[in-house]
Amino acid sequence: MTIHHQPGRERIDAVRGFNRFYTRQIGLLDEGLLKSAFSLTEARVLYELAHRDGLTATDLACDLGLDPGYLSRLLKKFEERGLVERVATQADARRSSIALTPAGRAAFAPLNQGSHDQVAALLDRLSAPEQDRLVKAMQTVQRLLGESAEPRVPYMLRSLQVGDIGWIIHRQGLLYAQEYGWDETYEALVAEILGAFVKSYDPKWERSWIAEREGEVVGSVFLVRQSDAVAKLRLLYVEPSARGLGIGRRLVEECIGFARAKGYKKLTLWTNDVLTSARRIYEAAGFKLANQERHHAFGKDLVGQNWNLEL
Amino acid sequence: MTIHHQPGRERIDAVRGFNRFYTRQIGLLDEGLLKSAFSLTEARVLYELAHRDGLTATDLACDLGLDPGYLSRLLKKFEERGLVERVATQADARRSSIALTPAGRAAFAPLNQGSHDQVAALLDRLSAPEQDRLVKAMQTVQRLLGESAEPRVPYMLRSLQVGDIGWIIHRQGLLYAQEYGWDETYEALVAEILGAFVKSYDPKWERSWIAEREGEVVGSVFLVRQSDAVAKLRLLYVEPSARGLGIGRRLVEECIGFARAKGYKKLTLWTNDVLTSARRIYEAAGFKLANQERHHAFGKDLVGQNWNLEL
DNA sequence: ACTGATACTTGACTAAGTCAACTAAATGGT
DNA sequence: ACCATTTAGTTGACTTAGTCAAGTATCAGT
């Protein structure tokens, strides 16, 4: 199912502007290669061969968008120069799998180094955090435009590191402001909760789980001790970009498992009724609505809810 | 002064991967143009002419990275076909400024529309928030790789927005961990201070300043009320990437000015002796060291200092 | 065994781009 | 005012990179 959105002029223009910009950028980078004995296309072919095994001519033509005839001649020339070897695949005699010879690797090495150095020089003009942002932005573009049927790396859970709580405060603050119009007092509440969590952290009775995917925090939850018998689940959140992967449910399950293992009798949590997807997770996990009441907070009229789970 | 960072293999590889990816991406988009009467380069030239006035041949050759000879012939062909007009500039008889004729605009229109539609189709495969992220990421790449070096916009000061305090907590936590090895309890302290600041914020007596450059937070400071007579300066910080621009000094000056204007008698602050560059700013602003004492915090043995400024 | 597809290969092209040599005008130093 | 240099653009003589269509050998399905 595809939803239609009418992309909007500005976005289209922005993307076209970027395409023009990057066309030029790639042109600049390719000029560097021009000095070598290989053309840009030859270099691209060598790169693919150097980094992937068992490629056939069709694979190459398809991946690089080349004309099969052109590629055929190109490979022939490489073979004559002793840079590649072709062996017919046993499964299909029409195809042959192409590999660089040691001589081919030797010819590719300076090319590769040149490209490497050029990019290194480009990056070197930026500060470390800028480099980081650049790489992240490029990965975002690539992920979004790449074969949308991505083999989406799943996520992993880890414990709290320095920088996490600030990040989580930042993201939750922005997210709830965007999605529900909450004001800065929500962000402040998150800051107070997490500041206190770390300050009075008791590893024996408390824990946090951070969901990370491709190096980015995409969700988190905290479990704090209220009394010997009662644990409280706090600040569950999942990034919009990572929703639908079961991360929310998993985080809640981890909490429940931990609470059971520690011998708590009850797990409780406080939420607001507008947070429907979170509520669905709590219901599915067996939480029961204990009570609710109207209140005014975060610049909105809300309905606060307490949910409990007997362990 | 440029600091060298040793870009790091992964970043370089990521950028090179993106270059290969986008080379292919542009190749795909250009195939669409191939059906038209114009080559890719011709289309690029037409685009520039359609969107900018008073271009000369040299401008075009330079901006698009074209060979002057090639461009000359190309423009001649356009002129013969009645698509462009050239008029010698009055300042310099060698140059002529090139413009599309109405016929040229008419020829460009379908080309432009085709490219527009193609990008629209590309975007349409994404949801609205994904489109947004794509555009943002592209703009980030463009901003960082574009003529970033020189015209560095200075910074501007603004007041607190949603997301700021989380971001500041995040950055301060990471920064002091990297630079001084402080542990997560420092980040937690910042979280508590800022949570409380927002919660009990009194706009009449308190204020915050956020330094922003190119859309990024690069520093901040907070002024809180301690009593009718005493204001406290808290959490001054400047991003390493933005140091040396006088942002720290400026932030402190803003605090002092505000405190004076509000009629405070004294401005105080607490810091640690390891933070030497901050101390230099305080000294230069007229603060005097009131007292100091050893303490153990943030996983380190430190010397805490109180500084005062009579207003 | 036959049909239609796939995986290349080859021949015949042409568009696209490069390079160096050239003219004409401007700029700068004395 | 003059001459050496530089800059803007042009032209001729090339190469090369890429395209297109027609071919062969092999495979997969019936």
XYZ file of C-alpha atoms (C1' of nucleotides) in Angstrom:
682
model
C 0.000 0.000 0.000
C 1.424 3.321 -1.010
C 0.001 6.524 0.322
C 0.125 9.528 -1.946
C 1.519 12.700 -0.539
C 2.022 15.260 -3.314
C 5.671 15.753 -2.491
C 5.502 19.510 -2.575
C 7.483 21.881 -4.673
C 10.104 22.863 -2.125
C 11.078 19.331 -1.379
C 11.344 18.482 -5.042
C 13.429 21.548 -5.692
C 15.627 20.759 -2.730
C 16.274 17.257 -4.036
C 16.954 18.539 -7.532
C 19.302 21.134 -6.120
C 21.120 18.409 -4.281
C 21.373 16.324 -7.423
C 22.952 19.189 -9.306
C 25.277 19.852 -6.408
C 26.363 16.258 -6.114
C 26.750 15.815 -9.852
C 29.366 18.507 -9.646
C 30.866 17.037 -6.486
C 31.309 13.645 -8.105
C 32.752 15.343 -11.164
C 35.372 16.978 -8.967
C 36.265 13.745 -7.244
C 36.498 11.911 -10.537
C 38.976 14.394 -11.916
C 41.422 12.922 -9.467
C 41.075 9.522 -11.045
C 41.663 10.945 -14.470
C 45.379 10.927 -14.054
C 45.453 7.177 -13.629
C 45.509 4.663 -16.432
C 41.843 3.858 -15.906
C 38.667 5.651 -16.846
C 36.027 6.335 -14.256
C 33.957 3.392 -15.430
C 36.948 1.092 -15.391
C 37.696 2.217 -11.873
C 34.135 1.517 -10.802
C 34.368 -1.988 -12.266
C 37.679 -2.626 -10.550
C 36.220 -1.404 -7.282
C 33.330 -3.818 -7.491
C 35.627 -6.680 -8.390
C 37.976 -5.874 -5.544
C 35.201 -5.832 -2.984
C 32.867 -8.611 -4.004
C 33.503 -12.187 -4.997
C 31.932 -14.345 -7.629
C 30.548 -11.512 -9.723
C 29.332 -12.188 -13.238
C 29.278 -9.730 -16.102
C 25.530 -9.325 -15.762
C 25.844 -8.493 -12.072
C 28.312 -5.776 -12.889
C 26.310 -4.353 -15.764
C 23.241 -4.283 -13.601
C 24.810 -2.856 -10.450
C 26.767 -0.177 -12.227
C 24.201 0.531 -14.920
C 26.524 -0.270 -17.798
C 25.859 -1.393 -21.340
C 26.586 -5.126 -21.603
C 28.462 -4.697 -24.869
C 30.638 -1.990 -23.457
C 31.319 -4.008 -20.351
C 32.170 -7.075 -22.376
C 34.872 -5.238 -24.262
C 36.111 -3.646 -21.094
C 36.496 -7.003 -19.380
C 38.180 -8.451 -22.435
C 40.757 -5.708 -22.288
C 41.283 -6.361 -18.582
C 41.731 -10.049 -19.283
C 44.268 -9.409 -22.021
C 46.208 -7.213 -19.645
C 46.120 -9.987 -17.067
C 44.102 -7.993 -14.560
C 41.123 -10.302 -14.291
C 40.362 -13.975 -14.702
C 37.115 -15.474 -15.798
C 36.025 -18.988 -14.953
C 32.772 -20.380 -16.265
C 30.388 -21.174 -13.448
C 29.678 -24.873 -13.144
C 25.971 -24.255 -12.813
C 25.675 -22.208 -15.999
C 28.209 -22.334 -18.804
C 27.063 -19.014 -20.254
C 28.072 -17.113 -17.179
C 31.539 -16.797 -15.845
C 32.567 -15.495 -12.513
C 35.090 -12.719 -12.714
C 37.873 -12.108 -10.236
C 40.860 -9.821 -9.998
C 44.244 -11.479 -10.408
C 47.074 -10.444 -8.079
C 48.199 -8.143 -10.903
C 44.678 -6.701 -10.987
C 44.776 -6.045 -7.279
C 48.151 -4.417 -7.660
C 46.782 -2.153 -10.383
C 43.767 -1.278 -8.309
C 45.681 -0.463 -5.131
C 47.006 2.983 -6.103
C 43.643 3.891 -7.575
C 41.959 2.920 -4.372
C 44.513 4.764 -2.319
C 44.066 7.872 -4.433
C 40.325 7.880 -3.932
C 40.816 7.199 -0.247
C 43.228 10.086 0.149
C 40.996 12.420 -1.749
C 38.066 11.703 0.510
C 40.328 11.934 3.540
C 41.396 15.394 2.392
C 37.775 16.378 1.915
C 36.863 15.212 5.401
C 39.897 16.773 6.946
C 38.498 20.212 6.234
C 35.708 19.459 8.700
C 35.789 19.139 12.459
C 35.151 15.720 13.972
C 31.503 16.367 14.857
C 30.923 17.804 11.404
C 32.414 14.697 9.859
C 30.067 12.690 11.965
C 27.074 14.648 10.850
C 28.134 14.342 7.242
C 28.434 10.592 7.440
C 25.130 10.270 9.266
C 23.382 12.457 6.708
C 24.824 10.464 3.831
C 23.710 7.240 5.424
C 20.240 8.662 5.860
C 20.059 9.588 2.186
C 21.346 6.204 1.174
C 18.996 4.328 3.423
C 15.987 6.296 2.230
C 16.766 6.114 -1.480
C 18.297 2.652 -1.496
C 16.254 -0.440 -2.251
C 13.495 0.320 0.182
C 13.198 -3.419 0.768
C 16.163 -3.059 3.087
C 17.432 -5.991 5.025
C 16.891 -3.640 7.972
C 19.420 -4.509 10.526
C 17.444 -5.251 13.624
C 18.201 -3.430 16.816
C 20.166 -4.287 19.917
C 19.621 -3.436 23.555
C 22.379 -2.062 25.699
C 22.724 -0.254 29.003
C 23.135 3.444 29.627
C 26.227 5.308 28.451
C 27.374 8.856 28.923
C 25.426 11.091 26.589
C 22.367 8.864 26.478
C 20.182 10.637 28.971
C 20.748 14.015 27.359
C 19.953 12.545 23.981
C 16.804 10.889 25.261
C 15.650 14.109 26.927
C 16.315 15.961 23.682
C 14.454 13.497 21.507
C 11.488 13.021 23.810
C 11.177 16.760 24.228
C 11.125 17.338 20.489
C 8.980 14.337 19.689
C 6.157 15.083 22.063
C 6.288 18.725 21.061
C 5.900 17.774 17.411
C 3.359 15.019 17.826
C 1.208 16.350 20.638
C 2.175 19.989 20.994
C 3.527 19.567 24.507
C 5.644 22.444 25.743
C 9.117 22.620 27.240
C 7.926 21.566 30.685
C 7.677 17.998 29.475
C 11.308 18.028 28.423
C 12.155 19.484 31.822
C 10.243 16.692 33.540
C 12.170 14.086 31.594
C 15.392 15.829 32.548
C 14.495 15.791 36.234
C 13.450 12.146 36.144
C 16.583 10.998 34.369
C 18.892 13.204 36.385
C 17.451 11.696 39.555
C 17.570 8.203 38.077
C 21.293 8.356 37.458
C 22.036 10.174 40.710
C 20.285 7.642 42.918
C 20.824 4.650 40.685
C 20.725 1.335 42.496
C 22.023 -1.324 40.101
C 20.645 -4.077 42.240
C 17.049 -2.935 41.878
C 16.970 -0.664 38.899
C 17.884 -0.772 35.268
C 17.681 0.996 31.927
C 17.508 -0.368 28.404
C 18.611 1.570 25.335
C 17.610 0.281 21.916
C 20.223 1.056 19.324
C 20.148 0.530 15.587
C 22.975 1.342 13.224
C 24.691 3.281 15.973
C 21.675 5.411 16.750
C 19.473 5.419 19.813
C 15.995 4.458 18.653
C 14.234 3.817 21.943
C 14.587 3.400 25.673
C 12.888 2.534 28.928
C 13.774 2.868 32.606
C 12.806 0.773 35.586
C 13.005 2.383 39.028
C 12.372 1.043 42.503
C 9.403 2.522 44.353
C 9.392 0.142 47.313
C 10.494 -3.403 48.066
C 7.403 -4.685 46.332
C 6.735 -2.138 43.607
C 8.785 -1.199 40.555
C 7.896 1.620 38.203
C 8.370 1.620 34.450
C 9.230 5.071 33.136
C 9.781 7.021 29.959
C 9.166 4.335 27.384
C 9.738 5.729 23.921
C 10.554 4.544 20.433
C 11.779 6.748 17.579
C 9.193 7.193 14.826
C 11.731 5.937 12.317
C 12.030 2.654 14.208
C 8.405 1.988 14.966
C 6.806 -1.235 13.841
C 9.836 -3.344 14.661
C 8.505 -4.496 18.020
C 11.044 -2.435 19.923
C 8.468 -0.975 22.310
C 7.087 -4.358 23.178
C 10.553 -5.760 23.643
C 11.544 -2.957 26.001
C 8.452 -3.527 28.128
C 9.100 -7.263 28.171
C 12.632 -6.660 29.403
C 11.242 -4.559 32.230
C 8.751 -7.212 33.224
C 11.369 -9.943 33.110
C 13.758 -7.909 35.233
C 11.057 -6.993 37.751
C 10.018 -10.651 38.094
C 13.615 -11.787 38.485
C 14.204 -9.252 41.243
C 11.158 -10.404 43.155
C 9.006 -7.281 42.783
C 5.327 -8.020 43.316
C 3.940 -5.260 41.155
C 4.988 -3.171 38.179
C 3.326 0.196 37.795
C 3.502 3.031 35.296
C 2.013 6.437 34.623
C 1.068 7.605 31.153
C -1.373 9.826 29.311
C -4.307 8.621 27.269
C -3.176 10.391 24.116
C -0.219 8.034 23.871
C -2.266 5.336 22.222
C 0.454 3.175 20.757
C 2.190 2.944 24.110
C -1.113 2.005 25.734
C -1.566 -0.818 23.270
C 1.804 -2.213 24.257
C 0.958 -2.042 27.965
C -2.382 -3.767 27.404
C -0.773 -6.510 25.344
C 1.777 -7.044 28.097
C -0.996 -7.580 30.629
C -1.105 -4.203 32.364
C -4.509 -3.158 33.757
C -5.721 0.406 33.989
C -5.906 1.210 37.702
C -7.256 4.765 37.554
C -7.178 7.929 35.522
C -7.750 11.607 36.072
C -7.767 14.841 34.125
C -4.880 17.165 34.680
C -3.303 20.133 33.007
C 0.357 19.735 32.126
C 2.852 20.365 29.360
C 0.606 23.132 28.095
C -2.307 20.801 27.375
C -5.402 19.308 29.001
C -4.610 15.665 29.441
C -5.870 12.503 31.050
C -3.238 10.838 33.193
C -3.471 7.110 33.718
C -1.934 4.674 36.165
C -1.485 1.122 34.953
C -0.450 -1.876 37.027
C 0.783 -5.349 36.382
C 0.754 -7.991 39.111
C 3.866 -10.069 38.723
C 44.320 27.523 12.302
C 43.147 24.102 11.252
C 43.181 21.222 13.650
C 43.934 17.825 12.202
C 41.666 14.978 13.108
C 42.726 11.863 11.175
C 39.323 11.268 9.629
C 39.222 7.568 10.456
C 38.736 4.679 8.125
C 35.060 4.062 8.686
C 34.097 7.619 7.926
C 36.148 7.642 4.767
C 34.683 4.346 3.667
C 31.205 5.592 4.429
C 31.725 8.679 2.301
C 33.200 6.646 -0.535
C 30.303 4.241 -0.318
C 27.933 7.141 -0.588
C 29.787 8.495 -3.600
C 29.449 5.182 -5.399
C 25.825 4.974 -4.443
C 25.030 8.460 -5.621
C 27.004 8.069 -8.829
C 24.617 5.295 -9.664
C 21.630 7.291 -8.458
C 22.488 10.217 -10.716
C 23.067 7.795 -13.562
C 19.538 6.493 -13.109
C 18.024 9.948 -13.040
C 19.958 10.984 -16.117
C 18.637 8.093 -18.128
C 15.323 9.869 -18.051
C 16.789 12.884 -19.794
C 18.299 10.732 -22.467
C 15.099 10.560 -24.422
C 15.038 14.290 -24.919
C 16.874 16.145 -27.661
C 19.511 17.295 -25.175
C 22.456 15.571 -23.629
C 22.950 15.639 -19.899
C 25.523 18.386 -20.180
C 23.304 20.429 -22.444
C 20.514 20.045 -19.961
C 22.757 21.225 -17.146
C 23.732 24.276 -19.154
C 20.123 25.058 -19.970
C 19.222 24.680 -16.315
C 21.843 27.186 -15.247
C 20.786 29.615 -17.934
C 17.148 29.299 -16.987
C 17.816 30.004 -13.332
C 20.509 32.629 -13.310
C 20.897 35.827 -15.222
C 23.898 37.478 -16.765
C 26.019 34.361 -16.931
C 29.138 34.348 -19.051
C 30.715 31.350 -20.694
C 33.440 31.264 -18.086
C 30.919 31.241 -15.267
C 29.222 28.263 -16.798
C 32.412 26.377 -17.492
C 33.561 26.988 -13.971
C 30.318 26.167 -12.175
C 29.606 23.036 -14.143
C 33.198 21.931 -14.513
C 33.130 21.917 -18.306
C 35.873 22.266 -20.866
C 35.782 25.820 -22.301
C 36.201 24.563 -25.844
C 33.413 22.085 -25.512
C 31.170 24.684 -23.959
C 31.959 27.180 -26.686
C 30.796 24.784 -29.377
C 27.790 23.857 -27.347
C 26.737 27.479 -26.977
C 27.345 28.110 -30.663
C 24.974 25.269 -31.504
C 22.391 26.689 -29.117
C 22.775 30.096 -30.710
C 22.336 28.708 -34.205
C 19.193 26.963 -33.100
C 17.943 30.232 -31.656
C 17.868 28.986 -28.082
C 20.273 31.491 -26.572
C 21.405 35.030 -27.217
C 24.772 36.488 -26.430
C 25.440 40.147 -25.844
C 28.924 41.439 -25.189
C 29.204 43.002 -21.746
C 29.875 46.717 -21.828
C 32.576 46.427 -19.203
C 34.550 43.795 -21.053
C 34.251 43.189 -24.771
C 35.740 39.712 -24.534
C 32.954 38.422 -22.385
C 29.351 38.125 -23.367
C 26.437 37.504 -21.132
C 24.310 34.611 -22.234
C 20.562 34.342 -21.886
C 17.848 31.976 -22.999
C 15.545 33.269 -25.717
C 11.817 32.582 -25.431
C 12.435 29.652 -27.774
C 15.139 28.469 -25.421
C 12.771 28.637 -22.491
C 10.198 26.729 -24.463
C 12.742 24.019 -25.234
C 13.826 23.822 -21.618
C 10.338 23.594 -20.159
C 9.598 19.938 -20.968
C 13.078 18.962 -19.881
C 12.584 20.709 -16.609
C 9.172 19.179 -16.167
C 10.572 15.735 -16.861
C 13.246 16.101 -14.224
C 10.693 17.524 -11.822
C 8.322 14.611 -12.361
C 11.079 12.104 -11.965
C 12.114 13.493 -8.625
C 8.478 13.747 -7.604
C 8.076 10.050 -8.386
C 11.157 9.261 -6.367
C 9.877 11.202 -3.385
C 6.434 9.764 -3.697
C 7.741 6.381 -2.673
C 8.518 7.826 0.741
C 6.209 8.914 3.516
C 6.028 12.610 4.360
C 8.343 12.405 7.388
C 10.786 10.325 5.377
C 10.751 12.950 2.635
C 11.511 15.489 5.285
C 14.401 13.536 6.659
C 15.748 13.032 3.162
C 15.664 16.709 2.356
C 17.208 17.624 5.687
C 19.978 15.091 5.231
C 20.704 16.348 1.734
C 20.867 19.908 2.966
C 23.260 18.848 5.683
C 25.544 17.186 3.158
C 25.373 20.196 0.895
C 26.057 22.648 3.658
C 29.023 20.673 4.951
C 30.611 20.007 1.577
C 29.689 23.278 -0.054
C 32.005 26.238 0.178
C 31.933 25.664 3.906
C 35.401 26.908 4.629
C 35.264 30.651 4.356
C 32.198 32.761 4.877
C 31.528 31.116 8.215
C 28.515 32.910 9.417
C 29.265 34.088 12.918
C 26.909 32.950 15.606
C 23.676 34.322 16.966
C 22.172 34.227 20.422
C 18.624 33.163 21.012
C 16.487 31.965 23.895
C 15.617 28.437 24.887
C 13.525 26.220 22.616
C 12.107 22.759 23.060
C 14.876 20.224 22.588
C 17.627 22.558 23.689
C 18.062 21.439 27.235
C 18.252 17.767 26.246
C 20.795 18.631 23.602
C 22.870 20.661 26.018
C 22.789 17.883 28.593
C 23.838 15.424 25.894
C 26.706 17.530 24.625
C 28.007 18.585 28.027
C 27.845 14.995 29.236
C 29.851 13.750 26.283
C 32.255 16.658 26.205
C 33.341 16.532 29.816
C 33.575 12.753 29.610
C 35.882 13.037 26.611
C 37.954 15.938 27.785
C 38.217 15.289 31.507
C 37.021 11.729 31.977
C 34.037 12.714 34.089
C 31.423 10.014 34.526
C 27.681 9.943 33.942
C 26.916 11.688 37.228
C 27.979 14.977 35.686
C 25.461 14.553 32.892
C 22.875 13.726 35.539
C 23.722 16.890 37.442
C 23.265 18.975 34.318
C 19.934 17.254 33.731
C 18.746 18.063 37.238
C 19.871 21.669 37.046
C 18.232 22.288 33.690
C 15.088 20.363 34.556
C 14.703 22.522 37.640
C 15.579 25.665 35.694
C 12.745 25.190 33.237
C 10.315 23.992 35.876
C 10.751 26.970 38.159
C 11.651 29.447 35.451
C 10.955 33.040 36.361
C 11.256 35.137 33.199
C 11.450 38.311 35.168
C 14.613 37.340 37.040
C 16.140 34.543 35.042
C 17.321 33.943 31.532
C 19.145 31.564 29.204
C 21.232 32.251 26.122
C 21.795 29.707 23.387
C 24.525 30.375 20.827
C 23.606 28.979 17.456
C 25.633 28.776 14.289
C 24.349 27.391 11.010
C 21.379 25.906 12.797
C 23.472 24.193 15.416
C 23.755 24.852 19.101
C 27.369 25.749 19.780
C 27.181 27.091 23.314
C 24.934 28.189 26.136
C 24.712 29.742 29.551
C 21.994 30.068 32.192
C 21.346 32.741 34.781
C 19.245 31.795 37.810
C 18.026 33.789 40.765
C 19.491 32.856 44.142
C 18.058 35.737 46.139
C 16.920 39.277 45.535
C 20.519 40.388 45.515
C 22.381 37.414 44.078
C 22.205 35.817 40.655
C 24.078 32.682 39.708
C 25.662 31.943 36.358
C 25.424 28.275 35.479
C 26.545 25.726 32.903
C 28.572 27.902 30.592
C 29.845 25.832 27.691
C 31.056 26.294 24.124
C 31.398 23.527 21.547
C 35.024 22.722 20.727
C 34.246 23.334 17.052
C 33.167 26.893 17.848
C 35.890 27.902 20.242
C 38.001 30.897 19.524
C 35.102 32.968 18.232
C 34.564 34.770 21.500
C 31.292 33.007 22.154
C 32.132 32.157 25.750
C 33.043 35.731 26.562
C 29.931 37.003 24.844
C 27.696 34.653 26.821
C 29.219 35.782 30.102
C 28.850 39.420 29.076
C 25.177 38.868 28.350
C 24.731 37.413 31.817
C 26.467 40.330 33.455
C 24.462 42.834 31.469
C 21.207 41.134 32.351
C 22.110 40.850 36.015
C 23.004 44.539 36.168
C 19.817 45.523 34.374
C 17.729 43.544 36.829
C 19.361 45.177 39.804
C 21.193 42.189 41.223
C 24.061 43.195 43.520
C 26.230 40.169 42.970
C 26.804 37.517 40.336
C 28.232 34.210 41.528
C 29.245 30.970 39.901
C 30.672 27.595 40.768
C 33.230 25.835 38.626
C 36.161 23.454 38.841
C 39.793 24.405 38.490
C 40.407 21.992 35.606
C 38.164 24.113 33.391
C 40.905 26.557 32.596
C 39.500 28.237 29.524
C 36.274 29.010 31.345
C 38.250 30.424 34.244
C 40.116 32.733 31.915
C 36.813 34.121 30.702
C 35.565 34.691 34.251
C 38.769 36.458 35.223
C 38.669 38.659 32.168
C 35.074 39.589 32.972
C 36.107 40.741 36.458
C 35.083 37.754 38.579
C 37.176 37.177 41.724
C 37.865 33.784 43.241
C 36.013 33.707 46.586
C 37.034 30.293 47.846
C 37.870 26.779 46.709
C 37.873 23.281 48.185
C 38.738 19.766 47.188
C 35.886 17.438 46.515
C 35.258 14.135 44.852
C 32.660 14.161 42.100
C 31.989 12.907 38.604
C 34.403 10.062 39.256
C 37.364 12.381 39.799
C 39.178 14.294 42.511
C 38.493 17.912 41.777
C 38.882 21.380 43.177
C 35.612 23.262 43.234
C 35.752 27.044 43.080
C 33.288 29.810 43.806
C 33.754 33.049 41.901
C 31.939 36.327 42.520
C 31.431 39.549 40.674
C 30.168 42.643 42.450
C 27.847 44.461 40.104
C 12.812 -31.682 -29.236
C 11.340 -27.218 -29.596
C 10.382 -22.352 -27.915
C 11.732 -18.527 -25.781
C 14.664 -16.478 -22.649
C 19.363 -15.392 -20.753
C 24.413 -14.389 -20.883
C 27.297 -12.699 -23.185
C 30.052 -11.156 -27.752
C 31.018 -8.572 -31.886
C 30.771 -5.014 -35.533
C 29.546 -0.523 -36.841
C 28.605 3.592 -35.140
C 28.385 8.478 -32.893
C 28.030 11.520 -29.308
C 30.811 13.447 -25.818
C 34.783 15.265 -24.256
C 39.918 16.661 -24.498
C 43.973 19.191 -25.869
C 46.629 22.522 -27.848
C 47.073 26.384 -30.640
C 45.022 30.630 -31.667
C 42.735 35.656 -31.514
C 41.210 39.585 -29.128
C 40.610 42.281 -25.322
C 41.961 43.662 -20.627
C 45.342 44.427 -16.879
C 49.516 45.840 -14.687
C 54.060 47.602 -14.255
C 57.460 50.851 -15.659
C 52.343 55.270 -23.527
C 53.982 50.798 -24.194
C 54.800 46.083 -23.738
C 54.469 41.725 -21.207
C 50.929 38.928 -19.055
C 46.635 37.357 -18.156
C 41.948 36.349 -19.247
C 37.772 35.151 -22.337
C 36.532 32.749 -25.745
C 37.159 30.113 -30.342
C 38.698 26.606 -33.546
C 40.822 22.323 -35.485
C 42.324 17.745 -34.771
C 41.722 14.267 -31.999
C 40.372 10.162 -28.626
C 37.368 7.808 -25.831
C 33.471 6.379 -23.938
C 29.291 4.668 -24.726
C 25.240 2.900 -27.841
C 22.651 -0.165 -30.763
C 21.586 -4.018 -33.202
C 22.618 -8.427 -34.689
C 24.908 -12.397 -33.541
C 26.173 -17.176 -30.789
C 25.985 -20.374 -27.140
C 23.500 -22.049 -23.311
C 19.637 -22.839 -20.274
C 14.762 -23.619 -18.553
C 10.215 -25.153 -19.309
C 6.915 -27.940 -21.768
